[in-house]
């Protein structure tokens, strides 16, 4: 007997499943906010050297602020004040003719910096002066967070397969919230960097566990709907995050604000059920029976409760020992699982590289940072709604392949479109971002359907690890424009094409039962 037969009897998409989706949605809201948080907390406001120490009560003290800047701060070619240099001595002659600047000796800022607080009240940059020769530390905060996410994905994937989905979801909620709140009250850059790493490490368990938990409780017909809803939670979070960041412009309180929804997630966790699939696969038949009866009662299928006995559940998984522990090594032990892991890992890496490469390089809107954030999120909405209809119309594989190849087409077009056609390049970039968002939304659901229950969390953890490598690589790819202006676009184009080719080798999962054991994969003729 298949688990889908039981789901059909107790309703595979009733009030019980909707409850799971709503609880997951609450917990996942904070994730996109933290993923994009660095754009705001590490923003670099306009700044120049602090010249207040030159006011000794003499002539300098009688000058207006504008005049003080003229005689102390050199002007760059674009007319803006130099952010990192000041004149070795005040150049008073510039008050008579500020345009007659000659080669005047300059020195690095001697007394720190003054920041423009018009947009941001406080950022990491202004807190610890992460500018000029410390600019690298500012950029490193995002990398540190995503390295934590990368290792957290592997860890939580393995632990949830060993100890269960439900308990690891709570661990991720609580630990992620504690580390995030602690980071908001950091007293040094080093303290913040360490706490930010552990925030990323812990918070990634939310998406890893909740995505699989939702899919494992719904029937075949509604799996794509659940996948799209999970994906839309990111779009919703990113959209609302723009408004939160606009009203909360202090970096410490912004972290607290986007983390606070986890309090509600922890409260609602008590109603989150354990995965009955996981319980059955691990021989915990009594607990599985309890949750299945709850599902039947909540979905008003009380007549099916009588059939939910442990003897019936025991017939679902009989081909493998239930008392053995599965690990990441099981992804490479058998030939077909090994091929599956290799292919999905490559696709996840390529999808993440293209998606974040486009996101970090999407320019030309001419909007402020808050409107840009809102626009980035809005771009994803029509793409993900389209995915909902395409997943069943043409299948998971064709949707994924098509989205990646169309992403590559947009990247390729921007290689040949002249730089002076900025409007056209922006429109093409926006379309490319939409297709890349569609590929990301598809691969999450697609991968969760490809792996068997006994190693599904391990598989998703490994895939998420590969994606985070892509996220970390994307900014480095954009730095290749120093070698050749179009090289970043060429690399991103190649990644999207490679992902499309490899995705073509994956089996279709539309209208098929989820595999329960490794033997289900090895005995199939699809891989």
Coordinates of C-alpha atoms in Angstrom, one line a residue:
X1 CA 0.0 0.0 0.0
X2 CA 1.1 3.6 -0.8
X3 CA 0.8 6.5 1.6
X4 CA -1.2 8.3 -1.1
X5 CA -4.0 5.7 -0.7
X6 CA -4.3 6.7 3.0
X7 CA -4.3 10.4 2.1
X8 CA -7.1 9.8 -0.4
X9 CA -9.2 8.3 2.3
X10 CA -8.7 11.1 4.8
X11 CA -8.6 13.9 2.3
X12 CA -5.1 15.0 1.1
X13 CA -6.0 18.7 1.0
X14 CA -8.5 19.6 3.7
X15 CA -8.5 21.9 6.7
X16 CA -5.7 19.9 8.3
X17 CA -3.3 20.6 5.3
X18 CA -4.4 24.3 5.1
X19 CA -3.5 24.6 8.8
X20 CA 0.0 23.3 8.1
X21 CA 0.4 25.7 5.2
X22 CA -0.7 28.7 7.3
X23 CA 1.7 27.8 10.2
X24 CA 4.6 27.3 7.7
X25 CA 3.8 30.6 6.0
X26 CA 4.0 32.5 9.3
X27 CA 7.4 31.0 10.1
X28 CA 8.8 31.5 6.6
X29 CA 7.9 35.2 6.5
X30 CA 11.1 36.3 8.3
X31 CA 13.4 34.3 5.9
X32 CA 13.4 36.6 2.9
X33 CA 13.7 39.6 5.2
X34 CA 16.9 38.2 6.6
X35 CA 18.2 37.2 3.2
X36 CA 17.9 40.8 1.9
X37 CA 18.6 42.4 5.2
X38 CA 22.2 43.3 4.3
X39 CA 21.0 45.7 1.6
X40 CA 19.7 48.0 4.4
X41 CA 21.6 47.3 7.6
X42 CA 25.0 47.5 5.7
X43 CA 24.0 50.3 3.4
X44 CA 26.7 53.0 2.9
X45 CA 25.2 56.5 3.3
X46 CA 27.0 59.5 1.8
X47 CA 29.9 60.4 4.0
X48 CA 33.1 62.5 4.3
X49 CA 35.9 63.1 6.7
X50 CA 35.1 64.5 10.1
X51 CA 36.7 68.0 10.1
X52 CA 35.3 69.2 13.5
X53 CA 38.7 68.8 15.1
X54 CA 40.1 71.6 12.9
X55 CA 37.9 74.1 14.7
X56 CA 40.4 75.7 17.1
X57 CA 38.4 78.9 17.6
X58 CA 40.3 80.8 14.9
X59 CA 39.5 81.8 11.4
X60 CA 38.2 78.2 10.6
X61 CA 35.6 78.5 13.3
X62 CA 34.1 81.6 11.6
X63 CA 33.4 79.7 8.3
X64 CA 30.0 78.2 7.4
X65 CA 29.7 74.5 7.1
X66 CA 29.8 74.7 3.3
X67 CA 32.9 76.8 3.3
X68 CA 34.6 74.4 5.7
X69 CA 34.0 71.6 3.3
X70 CA 35.4 73.6 0.4
X71 CA 38.7 74.3 2.2
X72 CA 39.2 70.8 3.7
X73 CA 37.6 68.1 1.4
X74 CA 38.8 67.5 -2.2
X75 CA 36.1 67.2 -4.9
X76 CA 36.0 64.2 -7.2
X77 CA 35.6 64.3 -11.0
X78 CA 31.8 63.9 -10.7
X79 CA 31.5 66.9 -8.4
X80 CA 30.9 65.0 -5.1
X81 CA 33.1 65.2 -2.0
X82 CA 35.8 62.7 -1.6
X83 CA 34.7 60.1 1.0
X84 CA 38.1 58.9 2.1
X85 CA 40.6 61.8 1.7
X86 CA 41.0 65.4 3.1
X87 CA 43.5 68.1 2.6
X88 CA 46.6 67.9 4.8
X89 CA 46.0 71.6 5.6
X90 CA 42.9 73.8 5.0
X91 CA 43.1 75.5 1.6
X92 CA 41.6 78.9 2.2
X93 CA 42.4 80.2 -1.3
X94 CA 39.6 77.9 -2.5
X95 CA 37.1 80.3 -1.0
X96 CA 38.1 82.8 -3.6
X97 CA 38.1 80.4 -6.5
X98 CA 37.0 76.9 -5.8
X99 CA 37.5 75.8 -9.4
X100 CA 41.3 76.6 -9.4
X101 CA 42.2 73.4 -7.6
X102 CA 45.8 72.3 -8.2
X103 CA 47.6 69.2 -6.9
X104 CA 47.2 69.7 -3.2
X105 CA 48.5 67.0 -0.8
X106 CA 45.8 64.9 0.7
X107 CA 45.8 62.5 3.6
X108 CA 43.3 59.8 4.8
X109 CA 40.6 60.9 7.2
X110 CA 42.2 61.8 10.5
X111 CA 39.2 61.9 12.8
X112 CA 36.7 59.4 11.5
X113 CA 33.7 60.3 9.2
X114 CA 30.5 62.2 9.2
X115 CA 27.5 60.4 7.7
X116 CA 24.3 61.7 6.0
X117 CA 21.4 60.4 8.1
X118 CA 18.7 61.5 5.7
X119 CA 17.9 58.0 4.6
X120 CA 19.3 55.8 7.4
X121 CA 19.4 56.7 11.0
X122 CA 22.1 54.1 11.7
X123 CA 23.7 51.3 9.7
X124 CA 26.6 48.9 10.3
X125 CA 28.7 51.2 8.2
X126 CA 28.2 54.3 10.4
X127 CA 28.2 52.2 13.6
X128 CA 31.8 50.8 13.1
X129 CA 33.1 53.1 10.2
X130 CA 33.1 50.2 7.7
X131 CA 34.2 52.5 4.8
X132 CA 37.3 53.2 2.8
X133 CA 40.0 50.7 3.9
X134 CA 37.4 48.8 6.0
X135 CA 34.9 48.5 3.1
X136 CA 35.7 44.8 2.7
X137 CA 34.4 44.1 6.2
X138 CA 31.1 45.7 5.2
X139 CA 30.7 43.4 2.3
X140 CA 31.8 40.4 4.3
X141 CA 28.7 40.5 6.6
X142 CA 26.5 39.2 3.8
X143 CA 29.0 36.4 2.9
X144 CA 29.3 35.4 6.6
X145 CA 25.5 35.1 6.8
X146 CA 25.2 32.9 3.7
X147 CA 28.1 30.7 4.8
X148 CA 26.0 30.1 7.9
X149 CA 23.0 29.3 5.8
X150 CA 25.0 26.9 3.7
X151 CA 26.2 24.8 6.6
X152 CA 22.8 25.1 8.4
X153 CA 21.1 23.6 5.4
X154 CA 23.2 20.5 5.5
X155 CA 22.9 20.2 9.3
X156 CA 19.2 20.6 9.6
X157 CA 18.5 18.4 6.6
X158 CA 20.3 15.5 8.3
X159 CA 19.0 16.2 11.8
X160 CA 15.3 16.3 10.6
X161 CA 15.7 13.0 8.9
X162 CA 17.1 11.5 12.1
X163 CA 15.0 13.2 14.8
X164 CA 11.9 14.3 12.9
X165 CA 10.6 17.3 11.1
X166 CA 8.6 18.9 13.9
X167 CA 11.2 19.1 16.7
X168 CA 13.8 20.4 14.3
X169 CA 11.4 23.1 13.1
X170 CA 11.1 24.3 16.7
X171 CA 14.8 24.2 17.2
X172 CA 15.3 26.4 14.1
X173 CA 12.6 28.8 15.3
X174 CA 14.0 29.3 18.8
X175 CA 17.7 29.3 18.0
X176 CA 17.3 31.5 14.9
X177 CA 15.3 34.0 16.9
X178 CA 17.8 34.1 19.8
X179 CA 20.8 34.6 17.7
X180 CA 19.2 37.2 15.5
X181 CA 18.0 39.3 18.5
X182 CA 21.4 38.9 20.1
X183 CA 23.1 40.2 16.9
X184 CA 21.0 43.3 17.1
X185 CA 22.6 44.2 20.4
X186 CA 26.2 43.5 19.3
X187 CA 28.9 45.7 20.8
X188 CA 31.6 45.0 18.2
X189 CA 31.9 44.0 14.6
X190 CA 33.4 40.7 15.5
X191 CA 30.5 39.9 17.8
X192 CA 28.0 40.8 15.1
X193 CA 29.8 38.7 12.5
X194 CA 29.8 35.6 14.7
X195 CA 26.1 36.0 15.7
X196 CA 25.2 36.7 12.1
X197 CA 26.8 33.4 11.1
X198 CA 24.8 31.5 13.6
X199 CA 21.6 33.3 12.7
X200 CA 22.0 32.1 9.1
X201 CA 22.9 28.6 10.3
X202 CA 19.8 28.3 12.5
X203 CA 17.2 30.2 10.5
X204 CA 17.7 28.1 7.3
X205 CA 16.2 25.1 9.1
X206 CA 12.8 26.8 8.8
X207 CA 12.7 26.6 5.0
X208 CA 14.4 23.2 4.8
X209 CA 12.0 21.6 7.2
X210 CA 8.7 23.4 6.5
X211 CA 8.9 22.9 2.7
X212 CA 9.3 19.1 3.1
X213 CA 6.7 18.9 5.9
X214 CA 4.1 20.6 3.8
X215 CA 4.7 18.4 0.7
X216 CA 4.6 15.2 2.8
X217 CA 1.1 15.9 4.1
X218 CA -0.7 16.7 0.8
X219 CA -1.9 14.6 -2.0
X220 CA -0.4 14.4 -5.5
X221 CA -3.1 16.8 -7.0
X222 CA -2.2 19.7 -4.6
X223 CA 1.5 19.3 -4.3
X224 CA 2.2 22.0 -6.9
X225 CA -0.2 24.4 -5.1
X226 CA 1.7 23.9 -1.9
X227 CA 5.0 24.5 -3.6
X228 CA 3.8 27.7 -5.2
X229 CA 2.4 29.0 -1.9
X230 CA 5.7 28.3 -0.2
X231 CA 7.5 30.2 -3.0
X232 CA 5.0 33.1 -2.7
X233 CA 5.8 33.4 1.0
X234 CA 9.2 34.7 -0.2
X235 CA 7.7 37.2 -2.5
X236 CA 5.3 38.4 0.2
X237 CA 8.1 38.7 2.7
X238 CA 10.3 40.7 0.3
X239 CA 7.4 43.0 -0.5
X240 CA 6.5 43.7 3.1
X241 CA 10.1 44.0 4.0
X242 CA 10.4 47.1 1.8
X243 CA 7.8 48.9 3.9
X244 CA 9.3 47.7 7.2
X245 CA 12.7 48.9 6.2
X246 CA 11.2 52.3 5.2
X247 CA 9.7 52.9 8.6
X248 CA 12.5 51.3 10.6
X249 CA 15.7 52.9 9.6
X250 CA 17.9 51.9 12.5
X251 CA 19.8 48.7 11.8
X252 CA 19.4 47.3 15.3
X253 CA 15.6 47.8 15.4
X254 CA 15.3 46.6 11.8
X255 CA 16.8 43.2 12.8
X256 CA 14.4 43.0 15.8
X257 CA 11.4 44.0 13.6
X258 CA 12.0 41.3 10.9
X259 CA 12.7 38.6 13.5
X260 CA 9.7 39.2 15.8
X261 CA 7.3 37.2 13.6
X262 CA 9.1 34.1 14.9
X263 CA 7.5 34.6 18.3
X264 CA 4.1 34.0 16.6
X265 CA 5.6 31.0 14.7
X266 CA 6.8 29.5 18.0
X267 CA 3.3 29.9 19.5
X268 CA 1.6 28.3 16.5
X269 CA 4.2 25.4 16.4
X270 CA 2.1 23.5 19.0
X271 CA -0.4 22.8 16.3
X272 CA 2.1 21.7 13.7
X273 CA 2.0 17.9 13.2
X274 CA 4.9 15.6 12.6
X275 CA 5.2 14.1 9.2
X276 CA 3.2 10.8 9.1
X277 CA 5.4 9.7 6.2
X278 CA 8.6 10.1 8.3
X279 CA 7.0 8.4 11.3
X280 CA 6.0 5.3 9.2
X281 CA 9.3 5.2 7.5
X282 CA 11.0 5.1 10.9
X283 CA 8.7 2.5 12.4
X284 CA 6.8 4.9 14.7
X285 CA 3.4 3.6 13.7
X286 CA 1.4 4.6 16.9
X287 CA 2.4 8.2 16.5
X288 CA 1.6 8.1 12.8
X289 CA -1.8 6.7 13.6
X290 CA -2.5 9.5 16.1
X291 CA -1.7 12.2 13.5
X292 CA -3.6 10.5 10.7
X293 CA -6.6 10.3 13.0
X294 CA -6.3 14.0 13.8
X295 CA -6.1 14.7 10.1
X296 CA -9.2 12.6 9.3
X297 CA -11.2 14.2 12.1
X298 CA -10.3 17.7 11.1
X299 CA -11.0 17.0 7.4
X300 CA -14.4 15.5 8.4
X301 CA -13.5 12.0 7.3
X302 CA -14.4 10.2 10.5
X303 CA -15.5 7.2 8.7
X304 CA -11.9 6.5 7.6
X305 CA -10.6 6.5 11.2
X306 CA -11.5 2.8 11.6
X307 CA -9.1 1.8 8.8
X308 CA -6.2 3.6 10.3
X309 CA -4.7 0.7 12.3
X310 CA -1.1 0.0 12.8
X311 CA -1.3 -3.2 10.8
X312 CA -2.4 -1.3 7.7
X313 CA 0.3 1.3 8.2
X314 CA 2.9 -1.4 8.6
X315 CA 2.3 -2.5 5.0
X316 CA 3.4 0.9 3.6
X317 CA 7.1 0.5 4.1
X318 CA 8.3 -3.1 4.1
X319 CA 11.3 -3.2 1.8
X320 CA 13.8 -1.5 4.1
X321 CA 14.6 -1.7 7.8
X322 CA 12.9 1.0 9.8
X323 CA 15.4 1.1 12.6
X324 CA 18.4 2.2 10.5
X325 CA 19.7 5.7 10.4
X326 CA 20.0 7.5 7.1
X327 CA 22.7 10.1 6.4
X328 CA 24.2 12.1 3.5
X329 CA 26.3 9.0 2.6
X330 CA 23.0 7.4 1.4
X331 CA 22.9 10.0 -1.4
X332 CA 26.0 8.4 -3.0
X333 CA 25.8 4.7 -1.9
X334 CA 23.5 3.5 -4.7
X335 CA 23.9 4.4 -8.4
X336 CA 20.5 6.0 -9.2
X337 CA 20.4 8.1 -6.0
X338 CA 24.0 9.1 -6.8
X339 CA 23.0 10.3 -10.3
X340 CA 19.9 12.1 -8.9
X341 CA 22.0 13.9 -6.2
X342 CA 24.6 15.0 -8.8
X343 CA 22.0 16.3 -11.2
X344 CA 19.8 18.1 -8.7
X345 CA 22.9 19.6 -7.0
X346 CA 24.1 21.1 -10.3
X347 CA 20.6 22.5 -11.1
X348 CA 20.3 24.1 -7.7
X349 CA 23.7 25.7 -8.0
X350 CA 22.9 27.1 -11.5
X351 CA 19.5 28.3 -10.5
X352 CA 20.9 30.2 -7.5
X353 CA 23.8 31.6 -9.4
X354 CA 21.6 33.0 -12.2
X355 CA 18.9 34.2 -9.8
X356 CA 21.2 36.1 -7.4
X357 CA 23.5 37.2 -10.2
X358 CA 20.7 39.0 -11.9
X359 CA 19.3 40.3 -8.6
X360 CA 22.6 41.8 -7.5
X361 CA 23.1 43.3 -11.0
X362 CA 19.6 44.6 -11.8
X363 CA 20.1 48.3 -12.4
X364 CA 18.4 51.1 -14.3
X365 CA 15.2 51.6 -12.3
X366 CA 16.3 55.1 -11.1
X367 CA 14.3 54.5 -7.9
X368 CA 15.4 54.8 -4.3
X369 CA 16.4 51.7 -2.4
X370 CA 13.0 51.1 -0.9
X371 CA 11.1 51.3 -4.2
X372 CA 13.8 49.1 -5.8
X373 CA 13.3 46.4 -3.1
X374 CA 9.6 46.6 -3.8
X375 CA 10.1 46.3 -7.5
X376 CA 12.4 43.3 -7.1
X377 CA 9.7 41.5 -5.1
X378 CA 6.9 42.5 -7.5
X379 CA 8.7 41.0 -10.5
X380 CA 8.5 37.5 -8.9
X381 CA 4.7 37.5 -8.5
X382 CA 3.5 37.0 -12.1
X383 CA 6.3 34.5 -12.7
X384 CA 5.3 32.3 -9.7
X385 CA 1.6 32.5 -10.6
X386 CA 2.5 31.3 -14.1
X387 CA 4.4 28.4 -12.6
X388 CA 1.3 27.3 -10.8
X389 CA -0.5 26.7 -14.1
X390 CA 2.5 25.3 -16.0
X391 CA 3.5 22.7 -13.5
X392 CA 0.5 20.5 -14.4
X393 CA 0.0 21.7 -17.9
X394 CA 3.5 20.8 -19.2
X395 CA 5.1 19.2 -16.2
X396 CA 7.8 20.0 -13.6
X397 CA 10.7 19.1 -15.9
X398 CA 9.6 21.2 -18.9
X399 CA 8.8 24.2 -16.7
X400 CA 12.2 24.1 -15.0
X401 CA 14.1 23.6 -18.3
X402 CA 12.1 26.3 -20.1
X403 CA 12.5 28.8 -17.2
X404 CA 16.3 28.3 -17.1
X405 CA 16.7 28.6 -20.9
X406 CA 14.5 31.7 -21.1
X407 CA 16.7 33.2 -18.3
X408 CA 19.7 32.4 -20.4
X409 CA 18.1 34.0 -23.4
X410 CA 17.6 37.3 -21.5
X411 CA 21.2 37.2 -20.2
X412 CA 22.4 36.5 -23.7
X413 CA 20.4 39.4 -25.1
X414 CA 21.9 41.8 -22.6
X415 CA 25.4 40.8 -23.8
X416 CA 24.7 42.2 -27.3
X417 CA 22.3 45.1 -26.5
X418 CA 24.3 48.4 -26.6
X419 CA 25.0 50.0 -23.2
X420 CA 23.3 53.2 -24.2
X421 CA 20.0 51.4 -24.6
X422 CA 19.5 51.4 -20.8
X423 CA 15.7 51.2 -20.9
X424 CA 15.7 48.1 -23.1
X425 CA 18.5 46.5 -21.0
X426 CA 16.4 47.1 -17.9
X427 CA 13.3 45.6 -19.3
X428 CA 15.2 42.5 -20.5
X429 CA 16.8 42.2 -17.0
X430 CA 13.4 42.4 -15.3
X431 CA 12.1 39.7 -17.6
X432 CA 15.1 37.6 -16.9
X433 CA 14.6 38.0 -13.1
X434 CA 11.1 36.8 -13.6
X435 CA 12.1 33.6 -15.4
X436 CA 14.9 33.0 -12.8
X437 CA 12.3 33.4 -10.0
X438 CA 10.1 30.8 -11.8
X439 CA 13.0 28.4 -12.1
X440 CA 13.7 28.8 -8.3
X441 CA 10.0 28.3 -7.4
X442 CA 9.9 25.1 -9.6
X443 CA 13.1 23.4 -8.4
X444 CA 12.1 23.5 -4.7
X445 CA 8.9 21.5 -5.3
X446 CA 10.5 19.4 -8.0
X447 CA 13.4 18.3 -5.8
X448 CA 11.1 17.4 -2.9
X449 CA 9.2 15.1 -5.1
X450 CA 12.3 13.4 -6.6
X451 CA 13.9 12.2 -3.3
X452 CA 12.4 9.3 -1.3
X453 CA 11.0 9.9 2.2
X454 CA 13.8 8.3 4.1
X455 CA 16.4 10.7 2.7
X456 CA 14.2 13.6 1.5
X457 CA 15.5 16.0 4.1
X458 CA 19.1 15.0 3.5
X459 CA 18.5 15.5 -0.2
X460 CA 16.9 18.9 0.3
X461 CA 19.7 19.9 2.8
X462 CA 22.4 19.0 0.2
X463 CA 20.5 20.9 -2.6
X464 CA 20.2 24.0 -0.4
X465 CA 23.9 23.7 0.4
X466 CA 24.7 23.7 -3.4
X467 CA 22.3 26.7 -3.8
X468 CA 24.1 28.7 -1.1
X469 CA 27.4 28.1 -2.9
X470 CA 25.8 29.7 -5.9
X471 CA 24.6 32.6 -3.8
X472 CA 28.2 33.1 -2.5
X473 CA 29.7 32.9 -6.0
X474 CA 27.3 35.3 -7.6
X475 CA 28.8 38.5 -6.2
X476 CA 32.3 37.3 -7.2
X477 CA 31.1 36.7 -10.7
X478 CA 29.9 40.3 -11.0
X479 CA 33.5 41.4 -10.1
X480 CA 34.7 39.8 -13.4
X481 CA 33.7 43.0 -15.2
X482 CA 37.2 44.2 -14.5
X483 CA 38.5 41.6 -16.8
X484 CA 35.9 42.1 -19.5
X485 CA 32.8 44.2 -19.2
X486 CA 30.4 41.5 -20.5
X487 CA 32.2 38.5 -18.7
X488 CA 29.7 38.4 -15.8
X489 CA 26.8 38.2 -18.2
X490 CA 28.6 35.4 -20.2
X491 CA 29.2 33.4 -17.0
X492 CA 25.6 33.8 -15.8
X493 CA 24.4 32.9 -19.2
X494 CA 26.5 29.7 -19.2
X495 CA 25.2 28.8 -15.7
X496 CA 21.6 29.1 -16.8
X497 CA 22.2 27.0 -20.0
X498 CA 24.1 24.3 -18.0
X499 CA 21.2 24.2 -15.5
X500 CA 18.7 23.8 -18.3
X501 CA 20.6 20.9 -19.9
X502 CA 21.0 19.0 -16.6
X503 CA 17.4 19.6 -15.6
X504 CA 16.4 17.9 -18.9
X505 CA 18.0 14.7 -17.5
X506 CA 15.7 14.6 -14.4
X507 CA 12.6 12.4 -14.4
X508 CA 9.1 13.9 -14.5
X509 CA 7.2 13.7 -11.2
X510 CA 3.8 15.1 -12.4
X511 CA 0.9 13.0 -11.1
X512 CA 3.2 10.4 -9.5
X513 CA 3.4 9.1 -6.0
X514 CA 6.2 10.3 -3.8
X515 CA 8.9 7.6 -3.5
X516 CA 9.2 6.2 0.1
X517 CA 12.4 4.3 0.1
X518 CA 15.7 4.2 -1.8
X519 CA 14.6 0.9 -3.3
X520 CA 11.7 2.8 -4.9
X521 CA 14.2 4.9 -6.8
X522 CA 16.7 2.1 -7.6
X523 CA 13.9 -0.2 -9.0
X524 CA 12.4 2.5 -11.2
X525 CA 13.5 2.9 -14.8
X526 CA 13.4 6.7 -14.8
X527 CA 16.9 7.7 -13.8

